[in-house]
Structures are given as structure tokens and as C-alpha cells.
Amino acid sequence: MKEVNKYFYKTFFLIFFVLTSQAESKVLSIGSPEAKVTIKVFSSLTCPHCASFHTNVYEKLKEEYIDKGLVKFEHHAFPLDLAALNAEVIVRCQNKSEKKFELLTEIYKKQTTWAIGSDINKINELIKKVGLNFNLSNEKMDKCLKNNKTQDEILEQRIEAQKNIK
């Protein structure tokens, strides 16, 4: 019986660790995991107020608190439309966390140049122009945009935030 319990606890711990790691990997974060303060920002990449926060406040937070290991910053995707969803997908096309935040910052800075009109194909091409400056090829971004799993993960995060945080 002790062997069964021992096996059960090891298996439970392993499953818990894997699920926790997967859940955490879906959220874009920067800063020390040991920081005593975590700032969670829920934003849409087509929201002008969100862009204003990111370009005016985030940069100061990063310099004064995040880079010094005092704060962990989490960007939670909360897309309000298809253009915002596709921009989030392009951010996740980038492999390195630091580069994802640099791309996120650039997408916010250039929001008025790509988040225009209602033709999603044109909007996607404009978003991809931003991604090209971050070593993402058109082919890679097209592949990312067709990845339903990434889109589903982003939308699931938004739904969970809506339900749990309101």
C-alpha cells in the first residue's frame, strides 16, 4: 500500500508540475519570478488606451522596477477583435520572451499604422510589416496566423479572465 501511495504522490506531483508549467507558459511575462510584486495587465492590442499605457507607463516600470528585479510584469491577452487576436498571435511567433515584449511594445507604438480599416487581410499584412523588423519571416508569421491552437489559447485566456476577474 505504501508503494501505491508513493507512486500516486509522485504521479500527482508530476502532473501538477506539468500543468502548472503549461499554464504559466501561456502568459507573457518579464522580470524576476522571485519579485514580490506582480503586475498583471489585461489588454487588447487594438485598444488606444492600452497602447497609451504601454508606451507611457510600461517603459518607466520596466526601467525603474522590472529591470531591477523588483517587479514581475505579465501581459494577459484580452483581444477585443480579430485584428487584436492576430497581433497577439504574431507576438507569440517570436521565440524569446524579451523579444516578445520588444515586439509587443513596437506593435503598440505603431498601432495607428496597422489597426486601421476593416479588411483583416490588409491589417494582417500591416502587422506582419512590424514583425519583419523582429527577425520573423512572412512565412513564419503566416504559419503562426494559421495555428488554431495558439488562437484558441489566447481566446481561452480572455474567456477565463472575463469569468474570473470580470
CSV table of N, CA and C in Angstrom, one decimal:
chain,number,residue,atom,x,y,z
A,1,MET,N,0.8,-1.2,0.0
A,1,MET,CA,0.0,0.0,0.0
A,1,MET,C,0.9,1.3,0.0
A,2,LYS,N,2.0,1.2,0.7
A,2,LYS,CA,2.9,2.4,0.8
A,2,LYS,C,3.4,2.7,-0.6
A,3,GLU,N,3.7,1.6,-1.3
A,3,GLU,CA,4.3,1.8,-2.7
A,3,GLU,C,3.2,2.5,-3.6
A,4,VAL,N,2.0,2.1,-3.5
A,4,VAL,CA,0.9,2.7,-4.3
A,4,VAL,C,0.8,4.2,-3.9
A,5,ASN,N,0.8,4.5,-2.6
A,5,ASN,CA,0.7,5.9,-2.2
A,5,ASN,C,1.9,6.7,-2.7
A,6,LYS,N,3.1,6.1,-2.6
A,6,LYS,CA,4.3,6.8,-3.1
A,6,LYS,C,4.2,7.0,-4.6
A,7,TYR,N,3.8,6.0,-5.3
A,7,TYR,CA,3.6,6.2,-6.8
A,7,TYR,C,2.5,7.3,-7.1
A,8,PHE,N,1.4,7.2,-6.4
A,8,PHE,CA,0.4,8.2,-6.6
A,8,PHE,C,0.9,9.6,-6.4
A,9,TYR,N,1.6,9.9,-5.3
A,9,TYR,CA,2.0,11.2,-5.0
A,9,TYR,C,3.1,11.7,-6.0
A,10,LYS,N,3.9,10.8,-6.4
A,10,LYS,CA,4.9,11.2,-7.5
A,10,LYS,C,4.2,11.5,-8.7
A,11,THR,N,3.2,10.7,-9.1
A,11,THR,CA,2.5,11.0,-10.4
A,11,THR,C,1.7,12.2,-10.3
A,12,PHE,N,1.0,12.4,-9.1
A,12,PHE,CA,0.3,13.7,-8.9
A,12,PHE,C,1.1,14.9,-9.0
A,13,PHE,N,2.3,14.9,-8.3
A,13,PHE,CA,3.2,16.0,-8.4
A,13,PHE,C,3.7,16.3,-9.8
A,14,LEU,N,4.0,15.2,-10.5
A,14,LEU,CA,4.5,15.4,-11.9
A,14,LEU,C,3.4,16.0,-12.8
A,15,ILE,N,2.2,15.5,-12.7
A,15,ILE,CA,1.1,16.1,-13.4
A,15,ILE,C,0.8,17.5,-13.0
A,16,PHE,N,0.8,17.8,-11.7
A,16,PHE,CA,0.6,19.2,-11.3
A,16,PHE,C,1.7,20.1,-11.8
A,17,PHE,N,3.0,19.7,-11.8
A,17,PHE,CA,4.1,20.5,-12.3
A,17,PHE,C,3.9,20.8,-13.7
A,18,VAL,N,3.6,19.7,-14.5
A,18,VAL,CA,3.5,19.9,-16.0
A,18,VAL,C,2.3,20.9,-16.3
A,19,LEU,N,1.2,20.7,-15.6
A,19,LEU,CA,0.0,21.5,-15.9
A,19,LEU,C,0.3,23.0,-15.5
A,20,THR,N,0.9,23.2,-14.3
A,20,THR,CA,1.3,24.5,-13.9
A,20,THR,C,2.3,25.2,-14.8
A,21,SER,N,3.3,24.4,-15.3
A,21,SER,CA,4.2,25.0,-16.3
A,21,SER,C,3.6,25.4,-17.6
A,22,GLN,N,2.6,24.5,-18.0
A,22,GLN,CA,1.9,24.9,-19.3
A,22,GLN,C,1.1,26.1,-19.1
A,23,ALA,N,0.4,26.2,-18.0
A,23,ALA,CA,-0.5,27.4,-17.7
A,23,ALA,C,0.4,28.6,-17.7
A,24,GLU,N,1.5,28.6,-17.0
A,24,GLU,CA,2.3,29.8,-16.9
A,24,GLU,C,2.9,30.2,-18.2
A,25,SER,N,3.3,29.2,-19.1
A,25,SER,CA,3.9,29.5,-20.3
A,25,SER,C,3.0,30.2,-21.3
A,26,LYS,N,1.7,30.2,-21.1
A,26,LYS,CA,0.8,30.9,-22.0
A,26,LYS,C,0.7,32.4,-21.7
A,27,VAL,N,1.2,32.8,-20.5
A,27,VAL,CA,1.2,34.2,-20.2
A,27,VAL,C,2.5,34.8,-20.5
A,28,LEU,N,2.5,36.0,-21.2
A,28,LEU,CA,3.8,36.6,-21.4
A,28,LEU,C,4.2,37.4,-20.2
A,29,SER,N,5.4,37.1,-19.7
A,29,SER,CA,5.9,37.7,-18.5
A,29,SER,C,7.3,38.1,-18.7
A,30,ILE,N,7.7,39.2,-17.9
A,30,ILE,CA,9.1,39.7,-17.9
A,30,ILE,C,9.4,40.1,-16.5
A,31,GLY,N,10.6,40.0,-16.1
A,31,GLY,CA,11.0,40.3,-14.8
A,31,GLY,C,11.3,39.1,-14.0
A,32,SER,N,11.7,39.3,-12.8
A,32,SER,CA,12.2,38.2,-11.9
A,32,SER,C,10.9,37.4,-11.4
A,33,PRO,N,11.0,36.1,-11.5
A,33,PRO,CA,9.9,35.3,-11.0
A,33,PRO,C,9.9,35.4,-9.5
A,34,GLU,N,11.0,35.8,-8.8
A,34,GLU,CA,11.0,35.9,-7.4
A,34,GLU,C,10.6,37.3,-6.9
A,35,ALA,N,10.2,38.2,-7.8
A,35,ALA,CA,9.8,39.6,-7.4
A,35,ALA,C,8.6,39.5,-6.5
A,36,LYS,N,8.5,40.3,-5.5
A,36,LYS,CA,7.5,40.3,-4.5
A,36,LYS,C,6.2,40.9,-5.1
A,37,VAL,N,6.3,41.7,-6.2
A,37,VAL,CA,5.1,42.3,-6.8
A,37,VAL,C,5.0,41.8,-8.2
A,38,THR,N,3.8,41.4,-8.6
A,38,THR,CA,3.5,41.1,-9.9
A,38,THR,C,2.4,42.0,-10.4
A,39,ILE,N,2.6,42.6,-11.6
A,39,ILE,CA,1.6,43.5,-12.2
A,39,ILE,C,1.0,42.7,-13.4
A,40,LYS,N,-0.3,42.5,-13.3
A,40,LYS,CA,-1.0,41.8,-14.4
A,40,LYS,C,-1.8,42.8,-15.2
A,41,VAL,N,-1.5,42.9,-16.4
A,41,VAL,CA,-2.2,43.8,-17.3
A,41,VAL,C,-3.0,43.0,-18.3
A,42,PHE,N,-4.3,43.3,-18.4
A,42,PHE,CA,-5.1,42.6,-19.4
A,42,PHE,C,-5.4,43.7,-20.5
A,43,SER,N,-5.0,43.4,-21.7
A,43,SER,CA,-5.1,44.5,-22.7
A,43,SER,C,-5.3,43.9,-24.1
A,44,SER,N,-5.9,44.7,-24.9
A,44,SER,CA,-6.2,44.4,-26.3
A,44,SER,C,-5.2,45.2,-27.2
A,45,LEU,N,-4.6,44.6,-28.1
A,45,LEU,CA,-3.6,45.3,-28.9
A,45,LEU,C,-4.2,46.4,-29.9
A,46,THR,N,-5.5,46.4,-30.0
A,46,THR,CA,-6.2,47.5,-30.8
A,46,THR,C,-6.8,48.5,-29.9
A,47,CYS,N,-6.6,48.5,-28.6
A,47,CYS,CA,-7.2,49.4,-27.7
A,47,CYS,C,-6.2,50.6,-27.6
A,48,PRO,N,-6.7,51.8,-27.9
A,48,PRO,CA,-5.8,53.0,-27.8
A,48,PRO,C,-5.4,53.3,-26.4
A,49,HIS,N,-6.2,53.1,-25.4
A,49,HIS,CA,-5.8,53.3,-24.0
A,49,HIS,C,-4.8,52.4,-23.6
A,50,CYS,N,-4.9,51.1,-24.0
A,50,CYS,CA,-3.9,50.1,-23.7
A,50,CYS,C,-2.5,50.5,-24.3
A,51,ALA,N,-2.6,51.0,-25.6
A,51,ALA,CA,-1.3,51.4,-26.2
A,51,ALA,C,-0.7,52.6,-25.5
A,52,SER,N,-1.5,53.5,-25.0
A,52,SER,CA,-1.0,54.6,-24.3
A,52,SER,C,-0.4,54.2,-23.0
A,53,PHE,N,-1.0,53.3,-22.3
A,53,PHE,CA,-0.4,52.7,-21.1
A,53,PHE,C,1.0,52.1,-21.4
A,54,HIS,N,1.0,51.3,-22.4
A,54,HIS,CA,2.2,50.5,-22.7
A,54,HIS,C,3.3,51.4,-23.1
A,55,THR,N,3.0,52.5,-23.9
A,55,THR,CA,4.1,53.3,-24.4
A,55,THR,C,4.5,54.4,-23.3
A,56,ASN,N,3.6,54.8,-22.5
A,56,ASN,CA,3.9,55.8,-21.5
A,56,ASN,C,4.2,55.3,-20.1
A,57,VAL,N,3.6,54.2,-19.7
A,57,VAL,CA,3.8,53.8,-18.3
A,57,VAL,C,4.7,52.5,-18.3
A,58,TYR,N,4.5,51.6,-19.1
A,58,TYR,CA,5.3,50.3,-19.1
A,58,TYR,C,6.8,50.6,-19.2
A,59,GLU,N,7.2,51.4,-20.1
A,59,GLU,CA,8.6,51.7,-20.3
A,59,GLU,C,9.3,52.2,-19.0
A,60,LYS,N,8.5,53.1,-18.3
A,60,LYS,CA,9.1,53.6,-17.0
A,60,LYS,C,9.1,52.4,-15.9
A,61,LEU,N,8.0,51.6,-15.9
A,61,LEU,CA,8.0,50.5,-15.0
A,61,LEU,C,9.2,49.5,-15.3
A,62,LYS,N,9.4,49.3,-16.5
A,62,LYS,CA,10.5,48.4,-16.9
A,62,LYS,C,11.8,48.9,-16.4
A,63,GLU,N,12.1,50.2,-16.7
A,63,GLU,CA,13.4,50.8,-16.4
A,63,GLU,C,13.6,50.8,-14.8
A,64,GLU,N,12.5,51.3,-14.1
A,64,GLU,CA,12.7,51.5,-12.7
A,64,GLU,C,12.4,50.3,-11.8
A,65,TYR,N,11.7,49.3,-12.3
A,65,TYR,CA,11.3,48.2,-11.4
A,65,TYR,C,11.5,46.8,-12.0
A,66,ILE,N,11.1,46.6,-13.2
A,66,ILE,CA,11.2,45.3,-13.8
A,66,ILE,C,12.7,44.9,-14.0
A,67,ASP,N,13.5,45.8,-14.7
A,67,ASP,CA,14.9,45.5,-14.9
A,67,ASP,C,15.7,45.4,-13.7
A,68,LYS,N,15.2,45.9,-12.5
A,68,LYS,CA,15.9,45.8,-11.3
A,68,LYS,C,15.5,44.6,-10.5
A,69,GLY,N,14.6,43.8,-11.0
A,69,GLY,CA,14.1,42.6,-10.3
A,69,GLY,C,13.1,42.8,-9.2
A,70,LEU,N,12.6,44.0,-9.2
A,70,LEU,CA,11.6,44.3,-8.1
A,70,LEU,C,10.2,43.9,-8.5
A,71,VAL,N,9.9,43.9,-9.8
A,71,VAL,CA,8.5,43.6,-10.2
A,71,VAL,C,8.6,42.6,-11.4
A,72,LYS,N,7.6,41.7,-11.3
A,72,LYS,CA,7.3,40.9,-12.5
A,72,LYS,C,6.1,41.4,-13.2
A,73,PHE,N,6.2,41.5,-14.5
A,73,PHE,CA,5.1,42.1,-15.3
A,73,PHE,C,4.5,41.0,-16.2
A,74,GLU,N,3.2,40.9,-16.2
A,74,GLU,CA,2.5,39.9,-17.0
A,74,GLU,C,1.6,40.6,-18.0
A,75,HIS,N,1.7,40.3,-19.2
A,75,HIS,CA,0.8,40.8,-20.3
A,75,HIS,C,-0.2,39.7,-20.5
A,76,HIS,N,-1.5,39.9,-20.2
A,76,HIS,CA,-2.5,38.9,-20.5
A,76,HIS,C,-3.3,39.4,-21.7
A,77,ALA,N,-3.3,38.6,-22.7
A,77,ALA,CA,-4.1,38.9,-23.9
A,77,ALA,C,-5.6,39.0,-23.6
A,78,PHE,N,-6.2,40.1,-24.1
A,78,PHE,CA,-7.6,40.3,-24.0
A,78,PHE,C,-8.1,40.9,-25.3
A,79,PRO,N,-8.0,40.2,-26.4
A,79,PRO,CA,-8.3,40.7,-27.7
A,79,PRO,C,-9.8,41.1,-27.8
A,80,LEU,N,-10.1,42.2,-28.3
A,80,LEU,CA,-11.4,42.7,-28.4
A,80,LEU,C,-12.0,42.5,-29.9
A,81,ASP,N,-11.0,42.1,-30.8
A,81,ASP,CA,-11.4,41.9,-32.2
A,81,ASP,C,-10.4,41.0,-32.9
A,82,LEU,N,-10.7,40.7,-34.1
A,82,LEU,CA,-9.8,39.8,-34.8
A,82,LEU,C,-8.4,40.4,-35.1
A,83,ALA,N,-8.4,41.7,-35.3
A,83,ALA,CA,-7.1,42.3,-35.6
A,83,ALA,C,-6.2,42.2,-34.3
A,84,ALA,N,-6.8,42.4,-33.1
A,84,ALA,CA,-6.0,42.3,-31.9
A,84,ALA,C,-5.6,40.8,-31.7
A,85,LEU,N,-6.5,39.9,-32.0
A,85,LEU,CA,-6.1,38.5,-31.8
A,85,LEU,C,-4.9,38.1,-32.7
A,86,ASN,N,-5.0,38.6,-34.0
A,86,ASN,CA,-3.9,38.2,-34.9
A,86,ASN,C,-2.6,38.9,-34.5
A,87,ALA,N,-2.7,40.1,-34.0
A,87,ALA,CA,-1.5,40.8,-33.5
A,87,ALA,C,-0.9,40.0,-32.3
A,88,GLU,N,-1.7,39.5,-31.4
A,88,GLU,CA,-1.2,38.6,-30.3
A,88,GLU,C,-0.6,37.4,-30.8
A,89,VAL,N,-1.1,36.8,-31.9
A,89,VAL,CA,-0.5,35.6,-32.5
A,89,VAL,C,0.9,35.9,-33.0
A,90,ILE,N,1.0,37.1,-33.7
A,90,ILE,CA,2.3,37.5,-34.2
A,90,ILE,C,3.3,37.7,-33.1
A,91,VAL,N,2.9,38.2,-32.0
A,91,VAL,CA,3.8,38.4,-30.8
A,91,VAL,C,4.3,37.0,-30.3
A,92,ARG,N,3.4,36.0,-30.3
A,92,ARG,CA,3.8,34.7,-29.9
A,92,ARG,C,4.6,33.9,-30.9
A,93,CYS,N,4.7,34.5,-32.1
A,93,CYS,CA,5.5,33.9,-33.1
A,93,CYS,C,7.0,34.0,-32.7
A,94,GLN,N,7.3,35.1,-32.0
A,94,GLN,CA,8.7,35.3,-31.5
A,94,GLN,C,9.0,34.3,-30.4
A,95,ASN,N,10.2,33.7,-30.5
A,95,ASN,CA,10.6,32.7,-29.5
A,95,ASN,C,11.0,33.2,-28.2
A,96,LYS,N,11.7,34.3,-28.1
A,96,LYS,CA,12.4,34.7,-26.9
A,96,LYS,C,11.4,35.7,-26.1
A,97,SER,N,11.3,35.5,-24.8
A,97,SER,CA,10.4,36.3,-24.0
A,97,SER,C,10.8,37.8,-24.1
A,98,GLU,N,12.0,38.2,-24.0
A,98,GLU,CA,12.4,39.6,-24.1
A,98,GLU,C,12.1,40.2,-25.5
A,99,LYS,N,12.3,39.4,-26.5
A,99,LYS,CA,11.9,39.8,-27.9
A,99,LYS,C,10.4,40.0,-28.0
A,100,LYS,N,9.7,39.1,-27.4
A,100,LYS,CA,8.2,39.2,-27.4
A,100,LYS,C,7.7,40.5,-26.9
A,101,PHE,N,8.4,41.0,-25.8
A,101,PHE,CA,8.0,42.2,-25.2
A,101,PHE,C,8.4,43.4,-26.0
A,102,GLU,N,9.6,43.3,-26.7
A,102,GLU,CA,10.0,44.3,-27.6
A,102,GLU,C,9.0,44.4,-28.8
A,103,LEU,N,8.6,43.3,-29.3
A,103,LEU,CA,7.7,43.3,-30.4
A,103,LEU,C,6.3,43.8,-29.9
A,104,LEU,N,5.9,43.4,-28.8
A,104,LEU,CA,4.6,43.9,-28.2
A,104,LEU,C,4.7,45.5,-28.1
A,105,THR,N,5.8,46.0,-27.6
A,105,THR,CA,6.0,47.4,-27.5
A,105,THR,C,5.9,48.1,-28.8
A,106,GLU,N,6.5,47.5,-29.8
A,106,GLU,CA,6.5,48.1,-31.2
A,106,GLU,C,5.1,48.1,-31.8
A,107,ILE,N,4.4,47.0,-31.6
A,107,ILE,CA,3.0,46.9,-32.1
A,107,ILE,C,2.2,47.9,-31.5
A,108,TYR,N,2.3,48.2,-30.2
A,108,TYR,CA,1.6,49.3,-29.5
A,108,TYR,C,2.0,50.6,-30.1
A,109,LYS,N,3.3,50.9,-30.3
A,109,LYS,CA,3.8,52.1,-30.8
A,109,LYS,C,3.2,52.4,-32.2
A,110,LYS,N,3.1,51.4,-33.0
A,110,LYS,CA,2.7,51.5,-34.4
A,110,LYS,C,1.2,51.2,-34.6
A,111,GLN,N,0.4,51.2,-33.5
A,111,GLN,CA,-1.0,50.8,-33.6
A,111,GLN,C,-1.8,51.6,-34.6
A,112,THR,N,-1.5,52.9,-34.7
A,112,THR,CA,-2.3,53.7,-35.6
A,112,THR,C,-1.9,53.5,-37.0
A,113,THR,N,-0.8,52.7,-37.3
A,113,THR,CA,-0.5,52.4,-38.7
A,113,THR,C,-1.0,51.1,-39.2
A,114,TRP,N,-1.3,50.2,-38.2
A,114,TRP,CA,-1.8,48.8,-38.7
A,114,TRP,C,-3.2,48.6,-38.3
A,115,ALA,N,-3.7,49.1,-37.2
A,115,ALA,CA,-5.1,48.8,-36.7
A,115,ALA,C,-6.0,49.8,-37.3
A,116,ILE,N,-6.1,49.7,-38.7
A,116,ILE,CA,-6.9,50.7,-39.4
A,116,ILE,C,-7.8,49.9,-40.4
A,117,GLY,N,-9.0,50.4,-40.6
A,117,GLY,CA,-9.9,49.7,-41.6
A,117,GLY,C,-10.5,48.5,-41.1
A,118,SER,N,-11.2,47.8,-42.0
A,118,SER,CA,-11.9,46.6,-41.7
A,118,SER,C,-11.5,45.4,-42.5
A,119,ASP,N,-10.6,45.6,-43.4
A,119,ASP,CA,-10.1,44.4,-44.2
A,119,ASP,C,-9.0,43.7,-43.4
A,120,ILE,N,-9.3,42.5,-42.9
A,120,ILE,CA,-8.4,41.8,-42.0
A,120,ILE,C,-7.2,41.4,-42.8
A,121,ASN,N,-7.3,41.1,-44.0
A,121,ASN,CA,-6.1,40.7,-44.8
A,121,ASN,C,-5.1,41.9,-44.9
A,122,LYS,N,-5.6,43.1,-45.1
A,122,LYS,CA,-4.7,44.2,-45.1
A,122,LYS,C,-4.1,44.5,-43.8
A,123,ILE,N,-5.0,44.4,-42.7
A,123,ILE,CA,-4.5,44.6,-41.4
A,123,ILE,C,-3.4,43.5,-41.0
A,124,ASN,N,-3.6,42.3,-41.4
A,124,ASN,CA,-2.5,41.3,-41.2
A,124,ASN,C,-1.2,41.6,-41.9
A,125,GLU,N,-1.3,42.1,-43.1
A,125,GLU,CA,-0.1,42.5,-43.8
A,125,GLU,C,0.6,43.6,-43.1
A,126,LEU,N,-0.1,44.6,-42.6
A,126,LEU,CA,0.5,45.7,-41.8
A,126,LEU,C,1.1,45.2,-40.5
A,127,ILE,N,0.4,44.3,-39.8
A,127,ILE,CA,1.0,43.7,-38.6
A,127,ILE,C,2.3,43.0,-38.9
A,128,LYS,N,2.3,42.3,-40.0
A,128,LYS,CA,3.5,41.5,-40.4
A,128,LYS,C,4.7,42.4,-40.7
A,129,LYS,N,4.4,43.6,-41.2
A,129,LYS,CA,5.5,44.6,-41.5
A,129,LYS,C,6.2,44.9,-40.2
A,130,VAL,N,5.5,45.0,-39.1
A,130,VAL,CA,6.1,45.2,-37.8
A,130,VAL,C,6.9,44.0,-37.4
A,131,GLY,N,6.4,42.8,-37.6
A,131,GLY,CA,7.1,41.6,-37.3
A,131,GLY,C,8.4,41.3,-38.0
A,132,LEU,N,8.4,41.8,-39.3
A,132,LEU,CA,9.6,41.7,-40.1
A,132,LEU,C,10.8,42.3,-39.5
A,133,ASN,N,10.6,43.4,-38.7
A,133,ASN,CA,11.7,44.1,-38.0
A,133,ASN,C,12.2,43.3,-36.8
A,134,PHE,N,11.6,42.1,-36.5
A,134,PHE,CA,12.0,41.3,-35.3
A,134,PHE,C,12.4,39.9,-35.8
A,135,ASN,N,13.0,39.9,-36.9
A,135,ASN,CA,13.5,38.6,-37.5
A,135,ASN,C,12.4,37.5,-37.7
A,136,LEU,N,11.2,37.9,-37.9
A,136,LEU,CA,10.2,37.0,-38.3
A,136,LEU,C,9.9,37.1,-39.8
A,137,SER,N,10.0,36.0,-40.4
A,137,SER,CA,9.7,35.9,-41.9
A,137,SER,C,8.2,35.9,-42.1
A,138,ASN,N,7.9,36.4,-43.3
A,138,ASN,CA,6.5,36.3,-43.7
A,138,ASN,C,5.9,34.9,-43.6
A,139,GLU,N,6.8,33.9,-44.0
A,139,GLU,CA,6.3,32.5,-44.0
A,139,GLU,C,6.1,32.1,-42.6
A,140,LYS,N,6.9,32.4,-41.6
A,140,LYS,CA,6.7,32.0,-40.3
A,140,LYS,C,5.5,32.7,-39.7
A,141,MET,N,5.3,34.0,-40.0
A,141,MET,CA,4.1,34.7,-39.5
A,141,MET,C,2.8,34.1,-40.1
A,142,ASP,N,2.9,33.8,-41.4
A,142,ASP,CA,1.7,33.2,-42.0
A,142,ASP,C,1.4,31.8,-41.3
A,143,LYS,N,2.4,31.1,-41.0
A,143,LYS,CA,2.2,29.8,-40.3
A,143,LYS,C,1.6,30.0,-38.9
A,144,CYS,N,2.1,31.0,-38.2
A,144,CYS,CA,1.6,31.3,-36.9
A,144,CYS,C,0.1,31.7,-37.0
A,145,LEU,N,-0.2,32.6,-38.0
A,145,LEU,CA,-1.6,33.0,-38.1
A,145,LEU,C,-2.6,31.9,-38.4
A,146,LYS,N,-2.1,30.8,-39.0
A,146,LYS,CA,-2.9,29.7,-39.3
A,146,LYS,C,-3.0,28.7,-38.2
A,147,ASN,N,-2.2,28.9,-37.1
A,147,ASN,CA,-2.1,28.0,-36.0
A,147,ASN,C,-3.4,28.2,-35.1
A,148,ASN,N,-4.3,27.3,-35.2
A,148,ASN,CA,-5.6,27.4,-34.5
A,148,ASN,C,-5.3,27.2,-33.0
A,149,LYS,N,-4.3,26.4,-32.6
A,149,LYS,CA,-4.0,26.2,-31.2
A,149,LYS,C,-3.6,27.4,-30.5
A,150,THR,N,-2.8,28.2,-31.1
A,150,THR,CA,-2.4,29.5,-30.5
A,150,THR,C,-3.5,30.4,-30.3
A,151,GLN,N,-4.3,30.5,-31.4
A,151,GLN,CA,-5.5,31.4,-31.3
A,151,GLN,C,-6.5,30.9,-30.2
A,152,ASP,N,-6.7,29.6,-30.1
A,152,ASP,CA,-7.5,29.1,-29.1
A,152,ASP,C,-7.0,29.4,-27.7
A,153,GLU,N,-5.7,29.2,-27.5
A,153,GLU,CA,-5.1,29.5,-26.2
A,153,GLU,C,-5.3,31.0,-25.8
A,154,ILE,N,-5.1,31.9,-26.7
A,154,ILE,CA,-5.3,33.3,-26.5
A,154,ILE,C,-6.8,33.6,-26.1
A,155,LEU,N,-7.7,33.0,-26.9
A,155,LEU,CA,-9.1,33.2,-26.6
A,155,LEU,C,-9.6,32.6,-25.3
A,156,GLU,N,-9.0,31.4,-25.0
A,156,GLU,CA,-9.3,30.8,-23.7
A,156,GLU,C,-8.9,31.7,-22.5
A,157,GLN,N,-7.7,32.3,-22.7
A,157,GLN,CA,-7.2,33.2,-21.6
A,157,GLN,C,-8.2,34.4,-21.4
A,158,ARG,N,-8.6,34.9,-22.5
A,158,ARG,CA,-9.6,36.0,-22.5
A,158,ARG,C,-10.9,35.6,-21.8
A,159,ILE,N,-11.4,34.5,-22.1
A,159,ILE,CA,-12.6,34.0,-21.5
A,159,ILE,C,-12.5,33.7,-20.1
A,160,GLU,N,-11.4,33.1,-19.7
A,160,GLU,CA,-11.1,32.8,-18.3
A,160,GLU,C,-11.0,34.1,-17.5
A,161,ALA,N,-10.3,35.1,-18.0
A,161,ALA,CA,-10.2,36.4,-17.4
A,161,ALA,C,-11.5,37.1,-17.2
A,162,GLN,N,-12.3,37.0,-18.2
A,162,GLN,CA,-13.7,37.6,-18.2
A,162,GLN,C,-14.5,36.9,-17.1
A,163,LYS,N,-14.4,35.6,-17.0
A,163,LYS,CA,-15.2,34.8,-16.0
A,163,LYS,C,-14.7,35.1,-14.6
A,164,ASN,N,-13.4,35.0,-14.4
A,164,ASN,CA,-12.8,35.0,-13.1
A,164,ASN,C,-12.5,36.4,-12.5
A,165,ILE,N,-12.3,37.4,-13.4
A,165,ILE,CA,-11.9,38.7,-12.9
A,165,ILE,C,-13.0,39.7,-13.2
A,166,LYS,N,-13.7,39.4,-14.2
A,166,LYS,CA,-14.9,40.3,-14.7
A,166,LYS,C,-14.4,41.6,-15.1
